[in-house]
Amino acid sequence: MRGNQTIVRAATTYGCKRFFVVTPLLDQRELAQKLIGHWQHGYGATYNPLRKRAFEIVGLQPSLKDVTQAIFNETGQNPQVVATTARLSEGAVSFGFLKERLCDGAAYLLLLGTAWGLDQSVLDKADFVLAPIKGHSDYNHLSVRSAASIMLDRLMGKHT
Amino acid sequence: MRGNQTIVRAATTYGCKRFFVVTPLLDQRELAQKLIGHWQHGYGATYNPLRKRAFEIVGLQPSLKDVTQAIFNETGQNPQVVATTARLSEGAVSFGFLKERLCDGAAYLLLLGTAWGLDQSVLDKADFVLAPIKGHSDYNHLSVRSAASIMLDRLMGKHT
């Protein structure tokens, strides 16, 4: 959850409505719920009210299907699913393309995978696959925390 | 050091030559050195050679003065010091301005502070203060990991 804390603060800063953590493992969801409870209602809520506010957008779900259902329940819309990957992918859309699409009033769900990334089956089923982030070297191994922060900034940041 | 691991991987991805961790506390530097040793020479180097490579750029120094001296020793140049802050600061330069400057052949040192940020005295002495990152809400509390990743992407990323 420590990585998620970084991501949820970035998601709140960039105006995301919700941040879902998906894991099929019940004990992982229970542990995550305990940590969220700490920042929302426990000592952490008083200690750091800014973090409390960030955690208001967090939801825990056992599967991607449950996430899209939760979004439908809240918005009345099936979200456009945007998968991300560090690999080059045929038909991938640019950040600029997606940034414009985000203004069309639809609900968008940006998917990131931990460790080895999203499964190919998830990429195949997504409405869009986002082009990988390019740095400035032949080394390209961003943590999921870095990748999420950079994607949010490219898609929703006000650049100066 | 967990946050630093995220930053060092981003720094390597974006082609930074060096990443310095600054703390006046000797025991903190010794602990950090142990962790770096793990990824560079210990089990971690075999387990994850990509991380080994990222850690090659890390240096530990007791003060900012020691960092600039180390850069002078390695490059023969006194670096242009760029301080960062989440607060609005008079005379702050834009990311676009700094991105162009980075091509001028000088050595640049980008400074980030943990927790409450850099001391005002550091901001006062810097050659440049970078404009704060703007998100898309009234909430603006990025972790230093997020901020570092986004700054590197804005200054040195190849945007699509």
Coordinates of C-alpha atoms in Angstrom, one line a residue:
Chain A
M1 CA 0.0 0.0 0.0
R2 CA 2.9 2.4 0.4
G3 CA 3.2 2.7 -3.4
N4 CA -0.6 3.1 -3.6
Q5 CA -0.3 6.0 -1.2
T6 CA 1.9 7.8 -3.6
I7 CA -0.5 7.0 -6.5
V8 CA -3.7 8.0 -4.6
R9 CA -2.2 11.4 -3.7
A10 CA -1.2 12.0 -7.3
A11 CA -4.7 10.8 -8.5
T12 CA -6.4 13.3 -6.1
T13 CA -4.0 16.1 -7.2
Y14 CA -4.9 15.5 -10.8
G15 CA -8.6 15.3 -10.2
C16 CA -9.4 11.6 -10.6
K17 CA -12.8 10.7 -9.3
R18 CA -11.8 7.2 -8.0
F19 CA -8.8 5.0 -7.5
F20 CA -9.3 1.3 -7.4
V21 CA -6.9 -1.4 -6.0
V22 CA -7.7 -4.7 -7.6
T23 CA -6.7 -8.0 -6.1
P24 CA -8.5 -11.4 -6.0
L25 CA -6.9 -12.2 -2.6
L26 CA -9.4 -11.5 0.2
D27 CA -6.7 -11.2 2.9
Q28 CA -4.9 -8.5 0.8
R29 CA -8.1 -6.6 0.5
E30 CA -8.7 -6.9 4.2
L31 CA -5.2 -5.6 4.9
A32 CA -5.6 -2.7 2.5
Q33 CA -9.0 -1.9 4.1
K34 CA -7.3 -1.7 7.5
L35 CA -4.6 0.7 6.2
I36 CA -7.3 2.8 4.5
G37 CA -9.3 2.9 7.7
H38 CA -6.2 4.2 9.5
W39 CA -6.0 7.2 7.2
Q40 CA -9.7 7.7 7.1
H41 CA -11.0 7.2 10.6
G42 CA -8.0 6.2 12.8
Y43 CA -5.1 8.1 14.2
G44 CA -4.0 9.0 10.7
A45 CA -7.1 11.0 9.9
T46 CA -6.3 13.4 12.7
Y47 CA -2.5 13.2 12.2
N48 CA -2.7 14.0 8.5
P49 CA -6.1 15.2 7.2
L50 CA -4.7 15.8 3.8
R51 CA -4.0 12.1 3.4
K52 CA -7.5 11.4 4.7
R53 CA -9.0 13.4 1.9
A54 CA -6.9 11.6 -0.7
F55 CA -8.0 8.2 0.6
E56 CA -11.7 9.1 0.1
I57 CA -11.4 8.1 -3.6
V58 CA -9.9 4.6 -2.9
G59 CA -12.0 1.5 -3.6
L60 CA -11.0 -2.2 -3.3
Q61 CA -12.3 -4.7 -5.8
P62 CA -11.6 -8.4 -6.5
S63 CA -11.6 -8.0 -10.3
L64 CA -11.6 -5.6 -13.2
K65 CA -15.2 -6.6 -13.9
D66 CA -16.2 -5.5 -10.4
V67 CA -14.4 -2.2 -11.0
T68 CA -16.3 -1.5 -14.2
Q69 CA -19.5 -2.5 -12.5
A70 CA -18.8 -0.1 -9.6
I71 CA -18.1 2.7 -12.1
F72 CA -21.4 1.9 -13.8
N73 CA -23.3 2.0 -10.5
E74 CA -21.8 5.4 -9.7
T75 CA -21.9 7.1 -13.1
G76 CA -24.5 5.2 -15.1
Q77 CA -21.7 4.7 -17.7
N78 CA -19.6 1.8 -18.8
P79 CA -16.1 3.3 -18.7
Q80 CA -13.7 3.4 -21.7
V81 CA -10.9 1.2 -20.6
V82 CA -7.4 2.4 -21.2
A83 CA -4.6 -0.2 -20.7
T84 CA -1.0 0.8 -20.2
T85 CA 2.2 -1.0 -20.9
A86 CA 6.0 -0.4 -21.0
R87 CA 6.2 -2.3 -24.3
L88 CA 5.5 -1.1 -27.8
S89 CA 2.1 -2.2 -28.8
E90 CA 0.5 -2.1 -32.3
G91 CA -2.3 0.5 -32.5
A92 CA -1.3 2.2 -29.3
V93 CA -2.7 5.7 -28.9
S94 CA -0.6 8.8 -28.0
F95 CA -0.9 10.8 -24.8
G96 CA -2.0 13.8 -26.9
F97 CA -4.8 11.8 -28.5
L98 CA -6.1 10.5 -25.2
K99 CA -5.9 13.9 -23.5
E100 CA -8.3 15.3 -26.0
R101 CA -10.6 12.3 -25.6
L102 CA -10.8 12.8 -21.9
C103 CA -12.9 15.9 -22.4
D104 CA -15.7 14.1 -24.2
G105 CA -17.8 13.4 -21.1
A106 CA -17.3 9.7 -21.0
A107 CA -16.0 7.8 -17.9
Y108 CA -12.4 6.6 -18.4
L109 CA -10.6 3.9 -16.5
L110 CA -6.8 3.9 -16.7
L111 CA -5.3 0.5 -15.9
L112 CA -1.8 -0.1 -14.5
G113 CA -0.3 -3.4 -13.6
T114 CA 2.2 -4.0 -10.9
A115 CA 5.4 -6.1 -11.2
W116 CA 5.2 -7.6 -14.7
G117 CA 2.5 -5.4 -16.0
L118 CA -1.0 -6.2 -17.3
D119 CA -1.8 -9.5 -18.8
Q120 CA -2.0 -9.6 -22.6
S121 CA -5.7 -10.6 -22.4
V122 CA -6.4 -7.3 -20.6
L123 CA -4.5 -5.4 -23.3
D124 CA -6.5 -7.2 -26.0
K125 CA -9.9 -6.4 -24.4
A126 CA -9.1 -2.7 -23.6
D127 CA -10.8 0.1 -25.7
F128 CA -7.4 1.8 -25.9
V129 CA -3.7 0.9 -25.3
L130 CA -1.6 3.9 -24.3
A131 CA 1.8 4.3 -25.9
P132 CA 4.7 3.6 -23.5
I133 CA 6.4 6.4 -21.7
K134 CA 9.8 7.2 -23.3
G135 CA 12.6 8.6 -21.2
H136 CA 15.9 9.7 -22.4
S137 CA 18.1 6.6 -22.4
D138 CA 18.0 2.9 -23.3
Y139 CA 17.1 2.1 -19.7
N140 CA 13.3 2.1 -19.3
H141 CA 12.2 0.7 -16.0
L142 CA 10.0 3.1 -14.2
S143 CA 8.2 1.9 -11.0
V144 CA 4.5 1.8 -11.3
R145 CA 4.4 4.8 -8.9
S146 CA 6.5 6.8 -11.3
A147 CA 4.6 5.6 -14.4
A148 CA 1.2 6.5 -12.8
S149 CA 2.4 9.9 -11.7
I150 CA 3.8 10.7 -15.2
M151 CA 0.7 9.5 -17.0
L152 CA -1.6 11.6 -14.8
D153 CA 0.6 14.6 -15.5
R154 CA 0.7 14.1 -19.2
L155 CA -3.1 13.5 -19.5
M156 CA -4.5 15.9 -16.9
G157 CA -1.7 18.3 -15.8
K158 CA -1.6 22.0 -16.6
H159 CA 1.8 22.4 -18.3
T160 CA 3.8 25.6 -18.0
Chain B
M1 CA 15.4 4.3 0.5
R2 CA 12.3 2.8 -0.9
G3 CA 11.2 6.2 -2.2
N4 CA 14.7 6.7 -3.5
Q5 CA 14.6 3.5 -5.4
T6 CA 11.6 4.8 -7.4
I7 CA 13.4 8.1 -8.0
V8 CA 16.7 6.5 -9.0
R9 CA 15.0 4.3 -11.6
A10 CA 13.2 7.3 -13.0
A11 CA 16.5 9.3 -13.0
T12 CA 18.2 6.5 -14.9
T13 CA 15.3 6.2 -17.4
Y14 CA 15.5 9.9 -18.1
G15 CA 19.2 9.9 -18.6
C16 CA 20.4 11.7 -15.4
K17 CA 24.1 11.3 -14.9
R18 CA 24.0 11.2 -11.1
F19 CA 21.5 11.0 -8.2
F20 CA 22.7 12.2 -4.8
V21 CA 21.0 11.5 -1.5
V22 CA 21.9 14.2 1.0
T23 CA 21.7 13.7 4.8
P24 CA 24.0 15.1 7.5
L25 CA 23.4 11.9 9.6
L26 CA 26.2 9.5 9.3
D27 CA 24.1 6.5 10.4
Q28 CA 21.5 7.3 7.7
R29 CA 24.3 7.4 5.1
E30 CA 25.7 4.1 6.4
L31 CA 22.3 2.5 6.2
A32 CA 21.7 3.8 2.7
Q33 CA 25.2 2.6 1.6
K34 CA 24.3 -0.9 2.9
L35 CA 21.1 -0.9 0.8
I36 CA 22.9 0.3 -2.3
G37 CA 25.5 -2.4 -1.7
H38 CA 22.8 -5.0 -1.7
W39 CA 21.6 -3.9 -5.2
Q40 CA 25.1 -3.4 -6.5
H41 CA 27.2 -6.2 -5.2
G42 CA 25.0 -8.5 -3.0
Y43 CA 22.1 -10.8 -3.8
G44 CA 20.1 -8.0 -5.4
A45 CA 22.7 -7.5 -8.1
T46 CA 22.1 -11.1 -9.4
Y47 CA 18.4 -11.1 -8.6
N48 CA 17.7 -7.8 -10.4
P49 CA 20.6 -6.6 -12.7
L50 CA 18.4 -3.7 -14.0
R51 CA 18.2 -2.3 -10.5
K52 CA 22.0 -2.7 -10.2
R53 CA 22.4 -0.5 -13.2
A54 CA 20.1 2.1 -11.8
F55 CA 22.0 2.3 -8.5
E56 CA 25.3 3.0 -10.3
I57 CA 24.4 6.7 -10.5
V58 CA 23.7 7.0 -6.7
G59 CA 26.0 9.0 -4.5
L60 CA 25.6 9.8 -0.8
Q61 CA 26.7 13.2 0.6
P62 CA 26.5 15.0 3.9
S63 CA 25.6 18.4 2.5
L64 CA 24.6 20.3 -0.6
K65 CA 28.1 21.8 -0.7
D66 CA 29.6 18.3 -0.9
V67 CA 27.3 17.5 -3.8
T68 CA 28.3 20.6 -5.8
Q69 CA 32.0 19.8 -5.0
A70 CA 31.5 16.2 -6.2
I71 CA 29.9 17.4 -9.5
F72 CA 32.8 19.8 -9.9
N73 CA 35.3 17.0 -9.4
E74 CA 33.5 14.8 -12.0
T75 CA 32.7 17.4 -14.6
G76 CA 35.0 20.4 -14.0
Q77 CA 31.9 22.5 -13.8
N78 CA 30.0 24.2 -11.0
P79 CA 26.4 23.1 -11.5
Q80 CA 23.5 25.4 -12.1
V81 CA 21.4 24.7 -9.0
V82 CA 17.6 24.4 -9.7
A83 CA 15.5 24.4 -6.5
T84 CA 11.9 23.0 -6.5
T85 CA 9.0 23.8 -4.3
A86 CA 5.3 23.1 -4.2
R87 CA 4.6 26.8 -3.3
L88 CA 4.3 29.7 -5.7
S89 CA 7.6 31.6 -5.7
E90 CA 8.4 35.0 -7.2
G91 CA 10.7 34.8 -10.2
A92 CA 10.1 31.0 -10.6
V93 CA 11.0 29.7 -14.1
S94 CA 8.7 27.5 -16.2
F95 CA 9.4 23.9 -17.1
G96 CA 9.6 25.0 -20.8
F97 CA 12.2 27.6 -20.0
L98 CA 14.4 25.1 -18.1
K99 CA 13.9 22.4 -20.7
E100 CA 15.6 24.6 -23.3
R101 CA 18.3 25.7 -20.9
L102 CA 19.2 22.0 -20.2
C103 CA 20.7 21.8 -23.7
D104 CA 23.3 24.5 -23.1
G105 CA 26.1 22.1 -22.1
A106 CA 26.2 23.2 -18.4
A107 CA 25.8 20.8 -15.5
Y108 CA 22.4 21.1 -13.8
L109 CA 21.5 20.0 -10.3
L110 CA 17.8 19.6 -9.6
L111 CA 17.0 19.8 -5.9
L112 CA 14.1 18.2 -4.1
G113 CA 13.4 18.2 -0.4
T114 CA 11.5 15.5 1.5
A115 CA 8.7 16.0 4.0
W116 CA 8.4 19.8 4.3
G117 CA 10.4 20.6 1.3
L118 CA 13.6 22.7 0.9
D119 CA 14.6 25.3 3.4
Q120 CA 14.0 28.9 2.2
S121 CA 17.7 29.6 2.5
V122 CA 18.3 26.9 -0.2
L123 CA 15.6 28.5 -2.5
D124 CA 17.3 31.9 -2.0
K125 CA 20.7 30.7 -3.0
A126 CA 19.6 28.6 -6.0
D127 CA 20.3 29.8 -9.6
F128 CA 16.7 29.0 -10.5
V129 CA 13.5 28.1 -8.7
L130 CA 11.2 25.9 -10.8
A131 CA 7.5 26.7 -10.9
P132 CA 5.3 24.3 -8.9
I133 CA 3.6 21.4 -10.6
K134 CA -0.1 22.1 -11.1
G135 CA -2.6 19.2 -11.1
H136 CA -6.2 19.5 -11.8
S137 CA -7.8 20.1 -8.5
D138 CA -7.4 22.3 -5.4
Y139 CA -5.6 19.4 -3.7
N140 CA -1.9 19.5 -4.4
H141 CA 0.1 17.1 -2.2
L142 CA 2.3 15.0 -4.4
S143 CA 4.8 12.7 -2.8
V144 CA 8.5 13.6 -3.5
R145 CA 8.5 10.4 -5.6
S146 CA 5.7 11.6 -7.8
A147 CA 7.1 15.1 -8.0
A148 CA 10.5 13.9 -9.0
S149 CA 9.1 11.5 -11.7
I150 CA 6.9 14.3 -13.2
M151 CA 9.7 16.9 -13.2
L152 CA 12.0 14.5 -15.0
D153 CA 9.3 13.7 -17.6
R154 CA 8.5 17.4 -18.2
L155 CA 12.2 18.3 -18.5
M156 CA 13.7 15.3 -20.2
G157 CA 10.9 13.1 -21.6
K158 CA 10.0 12.6 -25.2
H159 CA 6.4 13.5 -25.3
T160 CA 4.0 11.9 -27.8

